mmCIF file of C-alpha atoms (C1' of nucleotides) in Angstrom:
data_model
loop_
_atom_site.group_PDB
_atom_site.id
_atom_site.type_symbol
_atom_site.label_atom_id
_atom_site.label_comp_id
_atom_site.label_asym_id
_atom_site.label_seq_id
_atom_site.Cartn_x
_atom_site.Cartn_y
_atom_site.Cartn_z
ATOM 1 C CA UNK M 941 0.000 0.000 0.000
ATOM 2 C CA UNK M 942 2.534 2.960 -1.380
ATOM 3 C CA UNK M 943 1.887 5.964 -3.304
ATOM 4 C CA UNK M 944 3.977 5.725 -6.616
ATOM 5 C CA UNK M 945 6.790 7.956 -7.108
ATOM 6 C CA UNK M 946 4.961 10.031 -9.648
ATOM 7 C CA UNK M 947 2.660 11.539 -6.705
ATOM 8 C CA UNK M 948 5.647 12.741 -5.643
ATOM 9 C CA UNK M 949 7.406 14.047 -9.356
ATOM 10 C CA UNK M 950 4.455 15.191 -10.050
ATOM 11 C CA UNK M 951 3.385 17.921 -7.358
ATOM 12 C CA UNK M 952 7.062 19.243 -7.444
ATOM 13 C CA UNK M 953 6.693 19.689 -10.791
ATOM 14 C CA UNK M 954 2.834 21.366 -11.011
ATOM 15 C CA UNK M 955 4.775 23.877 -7.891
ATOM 16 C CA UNK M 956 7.331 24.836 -10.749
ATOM 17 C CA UNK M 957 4.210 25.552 -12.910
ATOM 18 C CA UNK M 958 2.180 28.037 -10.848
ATOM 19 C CA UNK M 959 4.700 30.815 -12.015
ATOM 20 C CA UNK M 960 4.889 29.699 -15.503
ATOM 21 C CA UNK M 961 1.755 31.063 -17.019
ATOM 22 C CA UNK M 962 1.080 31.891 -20.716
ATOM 23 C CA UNK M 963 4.767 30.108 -21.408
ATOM 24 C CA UNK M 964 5.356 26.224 -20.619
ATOM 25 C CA UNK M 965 8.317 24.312 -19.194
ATOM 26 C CA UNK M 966 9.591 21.483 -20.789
ATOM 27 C CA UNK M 967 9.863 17.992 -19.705
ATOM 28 C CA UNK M 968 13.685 18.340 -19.585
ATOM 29 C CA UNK M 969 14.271 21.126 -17.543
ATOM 30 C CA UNK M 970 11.596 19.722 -14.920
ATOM 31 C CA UNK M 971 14.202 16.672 -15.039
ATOM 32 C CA UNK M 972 17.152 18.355 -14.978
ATOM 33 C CA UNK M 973 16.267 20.436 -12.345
ATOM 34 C CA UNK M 974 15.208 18.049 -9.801
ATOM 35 C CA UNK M 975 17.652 15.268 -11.099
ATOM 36 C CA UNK M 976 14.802 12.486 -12.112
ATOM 37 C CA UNK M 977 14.455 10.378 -15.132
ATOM 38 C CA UNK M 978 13.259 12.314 -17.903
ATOM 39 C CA UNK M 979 11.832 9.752 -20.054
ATOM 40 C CA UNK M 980 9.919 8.670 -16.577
ATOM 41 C CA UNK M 981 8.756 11.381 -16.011
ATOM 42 C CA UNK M 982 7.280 12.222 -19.270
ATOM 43 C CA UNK M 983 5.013 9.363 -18.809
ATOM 44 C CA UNK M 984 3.388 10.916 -15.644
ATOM 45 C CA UNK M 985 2.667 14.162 -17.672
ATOM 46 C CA UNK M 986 0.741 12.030 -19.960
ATOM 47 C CA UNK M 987 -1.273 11.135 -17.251
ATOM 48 C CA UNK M 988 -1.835 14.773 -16.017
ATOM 49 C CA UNK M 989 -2.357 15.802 -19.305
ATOM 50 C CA UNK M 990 -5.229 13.151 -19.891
ATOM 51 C CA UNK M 991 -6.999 14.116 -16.635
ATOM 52 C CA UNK M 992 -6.897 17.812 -17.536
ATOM 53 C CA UNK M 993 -4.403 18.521 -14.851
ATOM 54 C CA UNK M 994 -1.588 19.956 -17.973
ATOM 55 C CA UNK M 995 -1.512 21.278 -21.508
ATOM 56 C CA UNK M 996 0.960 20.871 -23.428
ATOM 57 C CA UNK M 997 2.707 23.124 -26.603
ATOM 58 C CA UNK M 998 3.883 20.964 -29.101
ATOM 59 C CA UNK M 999 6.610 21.356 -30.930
ATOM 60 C CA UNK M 1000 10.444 22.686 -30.551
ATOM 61 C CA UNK M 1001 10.409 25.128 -27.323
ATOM 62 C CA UNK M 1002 7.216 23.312 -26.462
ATOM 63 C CA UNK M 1003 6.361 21.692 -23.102
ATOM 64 C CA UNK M 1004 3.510 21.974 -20.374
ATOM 65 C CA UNK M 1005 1.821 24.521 -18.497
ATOM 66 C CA UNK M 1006 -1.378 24.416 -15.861
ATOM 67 C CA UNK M 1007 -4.524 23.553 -17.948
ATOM 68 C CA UNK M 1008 -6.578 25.602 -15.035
ATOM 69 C CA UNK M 1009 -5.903 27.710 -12.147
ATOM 70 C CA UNK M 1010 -4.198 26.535 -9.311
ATOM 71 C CA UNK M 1011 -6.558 27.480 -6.862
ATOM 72 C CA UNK M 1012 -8.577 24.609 -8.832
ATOM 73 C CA UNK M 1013 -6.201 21.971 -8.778
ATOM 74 C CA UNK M 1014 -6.118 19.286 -5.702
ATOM 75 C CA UNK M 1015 -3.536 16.969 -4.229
ATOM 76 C CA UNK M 1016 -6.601 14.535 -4.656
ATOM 77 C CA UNK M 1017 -6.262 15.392 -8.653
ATOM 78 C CA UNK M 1018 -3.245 14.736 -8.733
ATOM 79 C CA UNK M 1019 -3.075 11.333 -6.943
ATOM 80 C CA UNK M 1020 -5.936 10.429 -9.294
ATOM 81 C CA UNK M 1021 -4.152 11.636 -12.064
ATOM 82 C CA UNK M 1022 -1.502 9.271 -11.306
ATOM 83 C CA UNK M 1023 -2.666 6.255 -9.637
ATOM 84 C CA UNK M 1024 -5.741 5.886 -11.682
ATOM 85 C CA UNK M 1025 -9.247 5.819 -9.756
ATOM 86 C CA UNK M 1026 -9.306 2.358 -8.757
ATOM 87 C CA UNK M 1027 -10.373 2.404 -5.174
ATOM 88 C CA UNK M 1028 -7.943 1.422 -1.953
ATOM 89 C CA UNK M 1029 -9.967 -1.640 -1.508
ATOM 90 C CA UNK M 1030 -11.040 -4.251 -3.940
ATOM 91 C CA UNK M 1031 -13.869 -6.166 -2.290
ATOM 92 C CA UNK M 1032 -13.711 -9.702 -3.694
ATOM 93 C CA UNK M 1033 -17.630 -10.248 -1.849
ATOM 94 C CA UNK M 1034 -15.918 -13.136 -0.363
ATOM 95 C CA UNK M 1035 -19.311 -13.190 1.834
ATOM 96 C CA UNK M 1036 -20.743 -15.001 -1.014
ATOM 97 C CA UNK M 1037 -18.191 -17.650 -0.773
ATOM 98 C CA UNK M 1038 -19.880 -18.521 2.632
ATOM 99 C CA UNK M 1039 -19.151 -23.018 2.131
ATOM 100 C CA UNK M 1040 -22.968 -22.846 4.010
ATOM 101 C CA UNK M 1041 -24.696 -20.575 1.144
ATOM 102 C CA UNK M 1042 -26.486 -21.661 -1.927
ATOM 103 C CA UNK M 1043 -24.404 -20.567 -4.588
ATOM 104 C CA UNK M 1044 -27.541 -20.051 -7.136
ATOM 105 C CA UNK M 1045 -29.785 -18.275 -4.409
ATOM 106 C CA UNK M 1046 -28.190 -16.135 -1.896
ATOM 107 C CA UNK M 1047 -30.048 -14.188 0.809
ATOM 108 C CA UNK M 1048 -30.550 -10.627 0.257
ATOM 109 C CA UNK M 1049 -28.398 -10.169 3.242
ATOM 110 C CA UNK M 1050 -25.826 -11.317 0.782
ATOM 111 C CA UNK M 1051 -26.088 -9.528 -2.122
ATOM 112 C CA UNK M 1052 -28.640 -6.454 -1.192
ATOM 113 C CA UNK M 1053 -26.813 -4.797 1.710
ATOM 114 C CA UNK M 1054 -23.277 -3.504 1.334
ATOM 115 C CA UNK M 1055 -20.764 -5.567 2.503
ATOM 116 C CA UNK M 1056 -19.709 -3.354 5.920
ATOM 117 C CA UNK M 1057 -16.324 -4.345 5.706
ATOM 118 C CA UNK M 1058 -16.216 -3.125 1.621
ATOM 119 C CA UNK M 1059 -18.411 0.070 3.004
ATOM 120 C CA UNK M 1060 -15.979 1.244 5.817
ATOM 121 C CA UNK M 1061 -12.582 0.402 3.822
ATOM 122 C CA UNK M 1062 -14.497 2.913 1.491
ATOM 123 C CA UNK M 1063 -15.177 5.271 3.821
ATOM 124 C CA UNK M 1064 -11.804 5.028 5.136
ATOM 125 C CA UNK M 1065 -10.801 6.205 1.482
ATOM 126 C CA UNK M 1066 -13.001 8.695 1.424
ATOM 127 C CA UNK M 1067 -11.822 10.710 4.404
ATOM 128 C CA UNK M 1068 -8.519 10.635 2.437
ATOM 129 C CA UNK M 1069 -10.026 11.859 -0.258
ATOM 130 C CA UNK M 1070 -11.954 14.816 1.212
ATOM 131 C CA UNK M 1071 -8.199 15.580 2.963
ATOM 132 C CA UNK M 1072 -6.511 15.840 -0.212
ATOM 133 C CA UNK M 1073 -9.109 17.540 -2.236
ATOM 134 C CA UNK M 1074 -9.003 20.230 0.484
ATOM 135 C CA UNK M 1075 -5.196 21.071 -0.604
ATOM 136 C CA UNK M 1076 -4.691 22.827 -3.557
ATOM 137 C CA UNK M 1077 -2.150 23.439 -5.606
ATOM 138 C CA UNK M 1078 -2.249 27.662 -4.877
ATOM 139 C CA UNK M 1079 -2.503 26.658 -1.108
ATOM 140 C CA UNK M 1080 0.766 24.762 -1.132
ATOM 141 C CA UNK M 1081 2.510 27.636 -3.949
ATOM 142 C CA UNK M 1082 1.115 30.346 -1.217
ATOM 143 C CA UNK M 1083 2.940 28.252 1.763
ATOM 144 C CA UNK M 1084 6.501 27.325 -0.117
ATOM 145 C CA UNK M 1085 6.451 31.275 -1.014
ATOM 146 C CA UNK M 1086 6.352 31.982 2.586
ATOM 147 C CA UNK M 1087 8.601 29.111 4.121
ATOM 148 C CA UNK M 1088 11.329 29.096 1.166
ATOM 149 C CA UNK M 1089 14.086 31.900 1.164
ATOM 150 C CA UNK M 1090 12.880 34.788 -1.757
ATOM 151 C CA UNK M 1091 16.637 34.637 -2.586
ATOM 152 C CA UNK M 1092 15.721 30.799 -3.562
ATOM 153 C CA UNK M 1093 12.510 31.332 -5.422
ATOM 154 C CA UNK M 1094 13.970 33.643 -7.258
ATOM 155 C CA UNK M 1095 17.194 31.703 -8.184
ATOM 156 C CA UNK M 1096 14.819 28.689 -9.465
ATOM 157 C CA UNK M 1097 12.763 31.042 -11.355
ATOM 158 C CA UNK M 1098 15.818 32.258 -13.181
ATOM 159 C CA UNK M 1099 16.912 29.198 -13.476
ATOM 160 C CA UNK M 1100 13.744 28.177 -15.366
ATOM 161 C CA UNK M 1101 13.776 31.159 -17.174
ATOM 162 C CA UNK M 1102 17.255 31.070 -18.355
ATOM 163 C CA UNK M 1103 16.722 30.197 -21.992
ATOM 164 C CA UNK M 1104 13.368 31.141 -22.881
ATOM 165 C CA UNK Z 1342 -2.210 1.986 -4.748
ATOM 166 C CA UNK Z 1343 -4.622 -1.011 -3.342
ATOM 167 C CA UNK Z 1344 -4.813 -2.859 -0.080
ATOM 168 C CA UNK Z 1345 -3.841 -6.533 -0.545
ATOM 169 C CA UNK Z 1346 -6.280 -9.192 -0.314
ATOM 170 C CA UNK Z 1347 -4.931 -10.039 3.448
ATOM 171 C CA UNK Z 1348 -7.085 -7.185 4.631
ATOM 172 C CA UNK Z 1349 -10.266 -8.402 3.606
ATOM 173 C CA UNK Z 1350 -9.483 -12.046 4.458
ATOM 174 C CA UNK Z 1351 -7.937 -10.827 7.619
ATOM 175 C CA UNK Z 1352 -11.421 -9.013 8.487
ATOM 176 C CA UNK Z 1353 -13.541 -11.585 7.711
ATOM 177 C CA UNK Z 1354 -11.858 -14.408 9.373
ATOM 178 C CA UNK Z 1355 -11.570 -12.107 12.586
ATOM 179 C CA UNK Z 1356 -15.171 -11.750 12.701
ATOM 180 C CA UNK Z 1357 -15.833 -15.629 12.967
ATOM 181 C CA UNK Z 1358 -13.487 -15.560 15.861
ATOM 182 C CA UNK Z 1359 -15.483 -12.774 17.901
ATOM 183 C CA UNK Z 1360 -17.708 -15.672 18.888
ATOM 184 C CA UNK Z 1361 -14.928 -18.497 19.578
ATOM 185 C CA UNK Z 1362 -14.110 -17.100 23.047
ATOM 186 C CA UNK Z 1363 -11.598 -19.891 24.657
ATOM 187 C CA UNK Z 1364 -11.767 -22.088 22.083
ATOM 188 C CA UNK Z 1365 -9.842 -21.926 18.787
ATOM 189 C CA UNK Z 1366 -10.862 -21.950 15.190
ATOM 190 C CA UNK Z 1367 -8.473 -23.886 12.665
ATOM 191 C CA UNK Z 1368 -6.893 -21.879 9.370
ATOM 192 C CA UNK Z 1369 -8.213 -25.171 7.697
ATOM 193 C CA UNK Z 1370 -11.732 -24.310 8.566
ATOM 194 C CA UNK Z 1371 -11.693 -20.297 8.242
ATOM 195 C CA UNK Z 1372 -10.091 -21.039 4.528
ATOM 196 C CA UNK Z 1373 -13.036 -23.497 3.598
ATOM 197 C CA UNK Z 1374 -15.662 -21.583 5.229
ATOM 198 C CA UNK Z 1375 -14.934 -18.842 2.951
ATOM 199 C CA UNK Z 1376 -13.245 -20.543 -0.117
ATOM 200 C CA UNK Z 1377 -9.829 -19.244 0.150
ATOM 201 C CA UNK Z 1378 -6.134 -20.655 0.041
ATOM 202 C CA UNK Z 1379 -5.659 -22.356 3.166
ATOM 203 C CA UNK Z 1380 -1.563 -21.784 2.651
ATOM 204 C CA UNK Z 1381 -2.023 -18.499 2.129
ATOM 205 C CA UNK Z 1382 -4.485 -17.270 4.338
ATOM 206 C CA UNK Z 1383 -1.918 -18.387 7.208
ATOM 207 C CA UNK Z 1384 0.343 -16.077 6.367
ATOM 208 C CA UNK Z 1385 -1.617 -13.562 7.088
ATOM 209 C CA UNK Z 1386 -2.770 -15.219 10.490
ATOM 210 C CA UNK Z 1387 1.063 -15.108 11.430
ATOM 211 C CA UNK Z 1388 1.296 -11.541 11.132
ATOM 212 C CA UNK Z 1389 -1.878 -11.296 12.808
ATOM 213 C CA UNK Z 1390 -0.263 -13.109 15.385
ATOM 214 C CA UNK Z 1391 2.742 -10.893 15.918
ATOM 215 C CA UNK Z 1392 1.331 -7.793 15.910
ATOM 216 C CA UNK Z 1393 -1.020 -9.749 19.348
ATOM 217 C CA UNK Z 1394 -4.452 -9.232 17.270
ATOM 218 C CA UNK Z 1395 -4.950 -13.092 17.296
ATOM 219 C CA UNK Z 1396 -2.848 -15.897 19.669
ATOM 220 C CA UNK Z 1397 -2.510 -19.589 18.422
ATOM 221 C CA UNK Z 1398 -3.151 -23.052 19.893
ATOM 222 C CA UNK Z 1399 -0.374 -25.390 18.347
ATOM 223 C CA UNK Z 1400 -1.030 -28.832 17.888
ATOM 224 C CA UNK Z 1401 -3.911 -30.705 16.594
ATOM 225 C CA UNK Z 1402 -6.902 -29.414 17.213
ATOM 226 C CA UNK Z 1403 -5.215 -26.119 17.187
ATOM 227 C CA UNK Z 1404 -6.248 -22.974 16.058
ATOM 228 C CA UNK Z 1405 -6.638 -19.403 16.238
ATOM 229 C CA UNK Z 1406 -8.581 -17.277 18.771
ATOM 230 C CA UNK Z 1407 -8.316 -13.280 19.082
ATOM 231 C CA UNK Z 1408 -5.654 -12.219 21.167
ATOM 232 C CA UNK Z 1409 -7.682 -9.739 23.333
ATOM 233 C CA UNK Z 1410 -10.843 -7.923 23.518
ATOM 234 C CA UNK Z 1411 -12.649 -7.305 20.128
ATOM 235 C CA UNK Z 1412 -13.372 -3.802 21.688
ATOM 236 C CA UNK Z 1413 -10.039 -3.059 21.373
ATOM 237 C CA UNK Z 1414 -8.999 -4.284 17.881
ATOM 238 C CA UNK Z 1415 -9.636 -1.847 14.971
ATOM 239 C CA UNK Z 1416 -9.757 -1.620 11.147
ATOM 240 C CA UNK Z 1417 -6.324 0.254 11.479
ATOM 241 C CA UNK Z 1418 -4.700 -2.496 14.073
ATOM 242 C CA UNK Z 1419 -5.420 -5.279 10.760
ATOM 243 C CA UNK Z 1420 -4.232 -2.864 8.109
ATOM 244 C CA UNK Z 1421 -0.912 -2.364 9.723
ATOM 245 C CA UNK Z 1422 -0.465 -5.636 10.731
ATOM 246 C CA UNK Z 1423 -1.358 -7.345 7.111
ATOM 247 C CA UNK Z 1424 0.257 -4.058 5.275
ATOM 248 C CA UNK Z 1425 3.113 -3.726 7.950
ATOM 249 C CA UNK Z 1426 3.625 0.422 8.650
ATOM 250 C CA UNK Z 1427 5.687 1.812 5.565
ATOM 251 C CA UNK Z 1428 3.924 5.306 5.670
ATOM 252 C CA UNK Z 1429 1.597 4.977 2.278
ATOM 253 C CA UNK Z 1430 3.793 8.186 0.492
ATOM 254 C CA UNK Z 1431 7.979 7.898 0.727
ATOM 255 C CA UNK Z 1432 9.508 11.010 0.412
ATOM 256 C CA UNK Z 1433 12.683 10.952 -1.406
ATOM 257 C CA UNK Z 1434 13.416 13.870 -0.346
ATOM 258 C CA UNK Z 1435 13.246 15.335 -4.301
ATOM 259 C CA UNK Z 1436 13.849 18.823 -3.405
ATOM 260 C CA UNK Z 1437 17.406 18.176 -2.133
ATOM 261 C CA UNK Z 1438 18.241 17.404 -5.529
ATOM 262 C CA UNK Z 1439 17.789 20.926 -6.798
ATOM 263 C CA UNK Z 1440 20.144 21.850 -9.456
ATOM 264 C CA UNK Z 1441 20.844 25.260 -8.219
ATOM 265 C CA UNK Z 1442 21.628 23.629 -4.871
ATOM 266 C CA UNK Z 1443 25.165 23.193 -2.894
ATOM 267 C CA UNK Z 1444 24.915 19.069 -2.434
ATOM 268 C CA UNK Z 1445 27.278 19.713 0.372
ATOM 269 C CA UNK Z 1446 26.025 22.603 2.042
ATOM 270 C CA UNK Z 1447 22.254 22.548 1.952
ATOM 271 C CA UNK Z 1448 19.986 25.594 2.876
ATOM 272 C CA UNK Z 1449 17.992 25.531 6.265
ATOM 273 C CA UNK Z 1450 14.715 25.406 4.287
ATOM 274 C CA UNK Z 1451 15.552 22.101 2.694
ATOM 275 C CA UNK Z 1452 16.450 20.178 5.254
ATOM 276 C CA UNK Z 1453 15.041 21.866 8.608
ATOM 277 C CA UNK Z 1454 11.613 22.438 8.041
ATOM 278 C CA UNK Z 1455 9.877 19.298 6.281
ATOM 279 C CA UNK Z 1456 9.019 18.587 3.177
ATOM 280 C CA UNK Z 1457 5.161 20.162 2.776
ATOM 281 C CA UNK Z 1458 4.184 17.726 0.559
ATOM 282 C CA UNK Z 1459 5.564 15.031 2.693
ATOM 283 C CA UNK Z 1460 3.183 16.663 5.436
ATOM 284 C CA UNK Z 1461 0.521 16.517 3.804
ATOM 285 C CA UNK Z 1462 0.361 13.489 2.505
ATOM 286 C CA UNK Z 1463 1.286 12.012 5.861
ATOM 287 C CA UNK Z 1464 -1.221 13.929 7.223
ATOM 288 C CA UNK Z 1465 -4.071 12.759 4.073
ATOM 289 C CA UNK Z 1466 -2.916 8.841 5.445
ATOM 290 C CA UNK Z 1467 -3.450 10.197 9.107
ATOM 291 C CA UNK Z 1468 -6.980 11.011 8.344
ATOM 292 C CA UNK Z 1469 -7.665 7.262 7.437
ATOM 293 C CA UNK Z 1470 -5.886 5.980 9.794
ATOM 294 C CA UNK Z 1471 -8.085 8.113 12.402
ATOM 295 C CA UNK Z 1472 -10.986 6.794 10.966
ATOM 296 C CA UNK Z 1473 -10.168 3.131 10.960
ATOM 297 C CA UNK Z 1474 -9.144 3.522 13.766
ATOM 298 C CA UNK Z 1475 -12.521 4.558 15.241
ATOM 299 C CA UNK Z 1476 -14.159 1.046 13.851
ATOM 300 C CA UNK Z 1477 -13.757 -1.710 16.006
ATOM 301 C CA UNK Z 1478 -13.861 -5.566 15.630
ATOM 302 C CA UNK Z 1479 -16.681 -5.311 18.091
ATOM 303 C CA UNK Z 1480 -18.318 -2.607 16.295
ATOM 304 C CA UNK Z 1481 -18.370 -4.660 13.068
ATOM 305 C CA UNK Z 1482 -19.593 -7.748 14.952
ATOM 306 C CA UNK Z 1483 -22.744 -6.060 16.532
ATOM 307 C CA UNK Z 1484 -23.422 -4.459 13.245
ATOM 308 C CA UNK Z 1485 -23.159 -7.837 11.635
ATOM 309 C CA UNK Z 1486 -25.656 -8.975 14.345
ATOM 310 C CA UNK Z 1487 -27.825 -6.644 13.579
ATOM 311 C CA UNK Z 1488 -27.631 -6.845 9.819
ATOM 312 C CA UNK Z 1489 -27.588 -10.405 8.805
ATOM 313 C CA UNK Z 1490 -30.770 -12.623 9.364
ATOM 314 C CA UNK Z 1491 -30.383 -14.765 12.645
ATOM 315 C CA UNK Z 1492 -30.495 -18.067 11.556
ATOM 316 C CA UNK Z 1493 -27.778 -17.632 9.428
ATOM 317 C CA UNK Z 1494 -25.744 -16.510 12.032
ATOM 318 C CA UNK Z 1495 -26.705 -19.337 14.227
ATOM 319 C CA UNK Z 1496 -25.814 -21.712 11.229
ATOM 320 C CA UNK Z 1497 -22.764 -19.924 11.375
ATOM 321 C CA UNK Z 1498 -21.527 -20.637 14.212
ATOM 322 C CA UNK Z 1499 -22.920 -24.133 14.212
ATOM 323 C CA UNK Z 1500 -20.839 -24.773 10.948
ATOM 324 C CA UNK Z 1501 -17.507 -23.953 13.027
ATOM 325 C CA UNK Z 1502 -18.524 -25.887 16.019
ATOM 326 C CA UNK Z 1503 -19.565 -28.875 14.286
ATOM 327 C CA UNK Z 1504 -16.437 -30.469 14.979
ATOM 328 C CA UNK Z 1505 -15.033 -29.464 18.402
ATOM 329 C "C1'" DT Y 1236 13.081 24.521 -46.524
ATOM 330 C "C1'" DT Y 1237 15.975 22.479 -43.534
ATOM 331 C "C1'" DT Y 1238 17.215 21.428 -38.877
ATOM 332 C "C1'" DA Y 1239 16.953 20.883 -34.134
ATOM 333 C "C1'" DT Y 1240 13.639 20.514 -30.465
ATOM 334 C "C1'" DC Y 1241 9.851 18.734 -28.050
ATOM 335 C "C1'" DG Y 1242 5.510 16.132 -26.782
ATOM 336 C "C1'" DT Y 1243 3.272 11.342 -27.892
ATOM 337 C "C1'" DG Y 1244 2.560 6.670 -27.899
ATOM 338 C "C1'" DG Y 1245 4.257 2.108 -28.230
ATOM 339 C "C1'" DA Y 1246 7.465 -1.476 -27.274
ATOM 340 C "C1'" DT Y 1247 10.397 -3.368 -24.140
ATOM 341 C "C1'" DA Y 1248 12.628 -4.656 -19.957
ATOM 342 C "C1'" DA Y 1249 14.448 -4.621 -15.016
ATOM 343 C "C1'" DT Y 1250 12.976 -4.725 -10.476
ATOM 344 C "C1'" DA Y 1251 9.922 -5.292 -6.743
ATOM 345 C "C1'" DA Y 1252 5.481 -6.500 -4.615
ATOM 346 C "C1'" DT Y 1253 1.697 -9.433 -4.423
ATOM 347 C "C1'" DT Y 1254 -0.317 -13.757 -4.637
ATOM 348 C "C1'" DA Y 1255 0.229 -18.431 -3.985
ATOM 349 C "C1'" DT Y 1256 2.006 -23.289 -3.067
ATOM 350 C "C1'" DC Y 1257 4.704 -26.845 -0.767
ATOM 351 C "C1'" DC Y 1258 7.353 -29.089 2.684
ATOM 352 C "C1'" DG Y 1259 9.505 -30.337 7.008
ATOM 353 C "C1'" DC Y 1260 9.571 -29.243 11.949
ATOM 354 C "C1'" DG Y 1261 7.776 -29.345 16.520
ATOM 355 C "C1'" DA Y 1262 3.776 -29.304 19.515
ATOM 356 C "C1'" DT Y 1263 -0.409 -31.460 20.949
ATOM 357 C "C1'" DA Y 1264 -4.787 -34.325 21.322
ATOM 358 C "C1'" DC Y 1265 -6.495 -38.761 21.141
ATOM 359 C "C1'" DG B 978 2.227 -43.790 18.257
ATOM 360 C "C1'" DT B 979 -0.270 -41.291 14.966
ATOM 361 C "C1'" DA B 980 -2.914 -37.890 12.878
ATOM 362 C "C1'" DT B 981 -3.546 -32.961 13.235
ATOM 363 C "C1'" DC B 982 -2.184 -28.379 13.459
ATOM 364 C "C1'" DG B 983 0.622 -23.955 13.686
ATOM 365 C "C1'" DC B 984 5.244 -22.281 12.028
ATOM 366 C "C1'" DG B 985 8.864 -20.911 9.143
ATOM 367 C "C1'" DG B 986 11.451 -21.279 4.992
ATOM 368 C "C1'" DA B 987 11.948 -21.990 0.167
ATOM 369 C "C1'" DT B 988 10.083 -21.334 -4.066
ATOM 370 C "C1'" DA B 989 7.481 -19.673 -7.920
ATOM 371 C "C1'" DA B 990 3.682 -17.371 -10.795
ATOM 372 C "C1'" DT B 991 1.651 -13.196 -11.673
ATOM 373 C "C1'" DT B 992 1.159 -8.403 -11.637
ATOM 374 C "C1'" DA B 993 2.617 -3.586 -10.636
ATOM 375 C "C1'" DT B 994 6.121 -0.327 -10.517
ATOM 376 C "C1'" DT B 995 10.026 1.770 -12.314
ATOM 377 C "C1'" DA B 996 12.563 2.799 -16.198
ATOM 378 C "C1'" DT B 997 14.508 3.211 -21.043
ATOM 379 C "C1'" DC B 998 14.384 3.732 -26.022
ATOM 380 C "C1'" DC B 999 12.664 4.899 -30.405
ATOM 381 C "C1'" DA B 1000 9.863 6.534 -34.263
ATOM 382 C "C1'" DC B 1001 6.394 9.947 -35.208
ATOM 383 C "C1'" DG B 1002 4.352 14.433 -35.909
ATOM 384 C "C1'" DA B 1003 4.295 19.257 -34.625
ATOM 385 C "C1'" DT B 1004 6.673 23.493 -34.228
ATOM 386 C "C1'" DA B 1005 10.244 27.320 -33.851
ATOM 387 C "C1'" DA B 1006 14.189 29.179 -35.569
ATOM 388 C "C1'" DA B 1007 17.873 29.479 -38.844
#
DNA sequence: TTTATCGTGGATAATAATTATCCGCGATAC
DNA sequence: GTATCGCGGATAATTATTATCCACGATAAA
């Protein structure tokens, strides 16, 4: 039970973003700056991209840039984004596996009601979920701006603006 | 991102042992009772075991029973014992690897104050955890009571004391 | 118009986690 | 003594994660 690594690539990378607005960033120098795989980490942009997280600008000094406000975009988003919407839990309904039950006609206790188990596991997810989509993507911008050194900020947005 | 199948085996199983109080229920008759892997399911009864949610009677006519009071085992006590307690999102620590940065002489802000999105993803897992946490065994079991039609209950338990 | 750059999607593969089985050991009931 | 049962280790199949490479089309700049 692990977040992939792109959770983490990923809301680095949307940070870097916030301050890039009409322009875009290319896959490279989000690699290069934070020392990951660049081929890997193209395919998590793919994923943002295809959840309407990123646009991208094709084409030579192309790259990506927010599709929508950050004040709009959610950790939740992004976890979705990259780990696909599958939930926590996979309930097998091994309740209807019960040796004592009649395969071909189960009781309605069986197959009406929720499985509890399935229904808290879900829940459990949910309060997760209701976490996450309460951080956005400004929120966390707005916090690094105040716990980060200006001299710093400023020295990565130079450094992303270097050849543009 | 998905909870292995030992959680929802581990659940299940636990609730047919709410009602075996000094007695002991086999892995051989919790694995056909519900149609699972007999080998398998017992690894998940030995981590059950070590983290004290369920003790063991060796030798034949052996078994399982819970470890202590069902009031006192929750959703979260299985999940960390089946999933052991990795925190769901590893930080590696990305920002470190800042181009612009001195490897060798780090600023404060990168390595004294934490991470952010480390925090609140730790935070996002906290939130389940809390929750699970608030669901108990014995919670589950009187909701079970309550839910599911009596007799079947009663056949139930007559199915795992039909050999004792 | 050429050339270099950049996102895109597919193929491929290395590594790790999950799922699953089997066997021999020691403990215990009968 | 013998059959039963938990226990731990070895092993393996399957799937997910991590990662790389390449050919393609789009675009900017020369």
């Amino acid at each position: 039970m692990q977040f992939s690594v792109g959770v983490e690539y990923s809301l680095h990378c949307l940070l870097y973003l916030v301050d890039v607005n009409e322009r875009s960033v290319g896959i490279k120098d989000l690699a290069a700056y934070q020392g990951v795989s660049e081929s890997y980490l193209s395919k998590f942009f793919a994923k943002l991209k295809k959840n309407g997280i990123v646009e991208s600008v094709p084409g030579a000094k192309g790259g990506y840039r927010l599709a929508r406000a950050p004040e709009t975009i959610t950790f939740w988003d992004v976890v979705e984004a990259v780990e696909g919407s599958e939930p926590f839990f996979k309930c097998t309904e091994i309740r209807q596996n019960e040796i004592i039950l009649d395969r071909s006609n189960l009781p309605a206790s069986h197959t009406k009601s929720p499985c509890l188990i399935h229904k808290v596991m879900d829940e459990a997810e949910a309060q997760m979920k209701h976490f996450l989509q309460s951080k956005t993507l400004k929120w966390l911008y707005d916090e690094v701006q105040n716990k980060v050194p200006s001299v710093h900020i400023q020295a990565t947005k130079e450094w992303f603006e270097r050849n543009l």
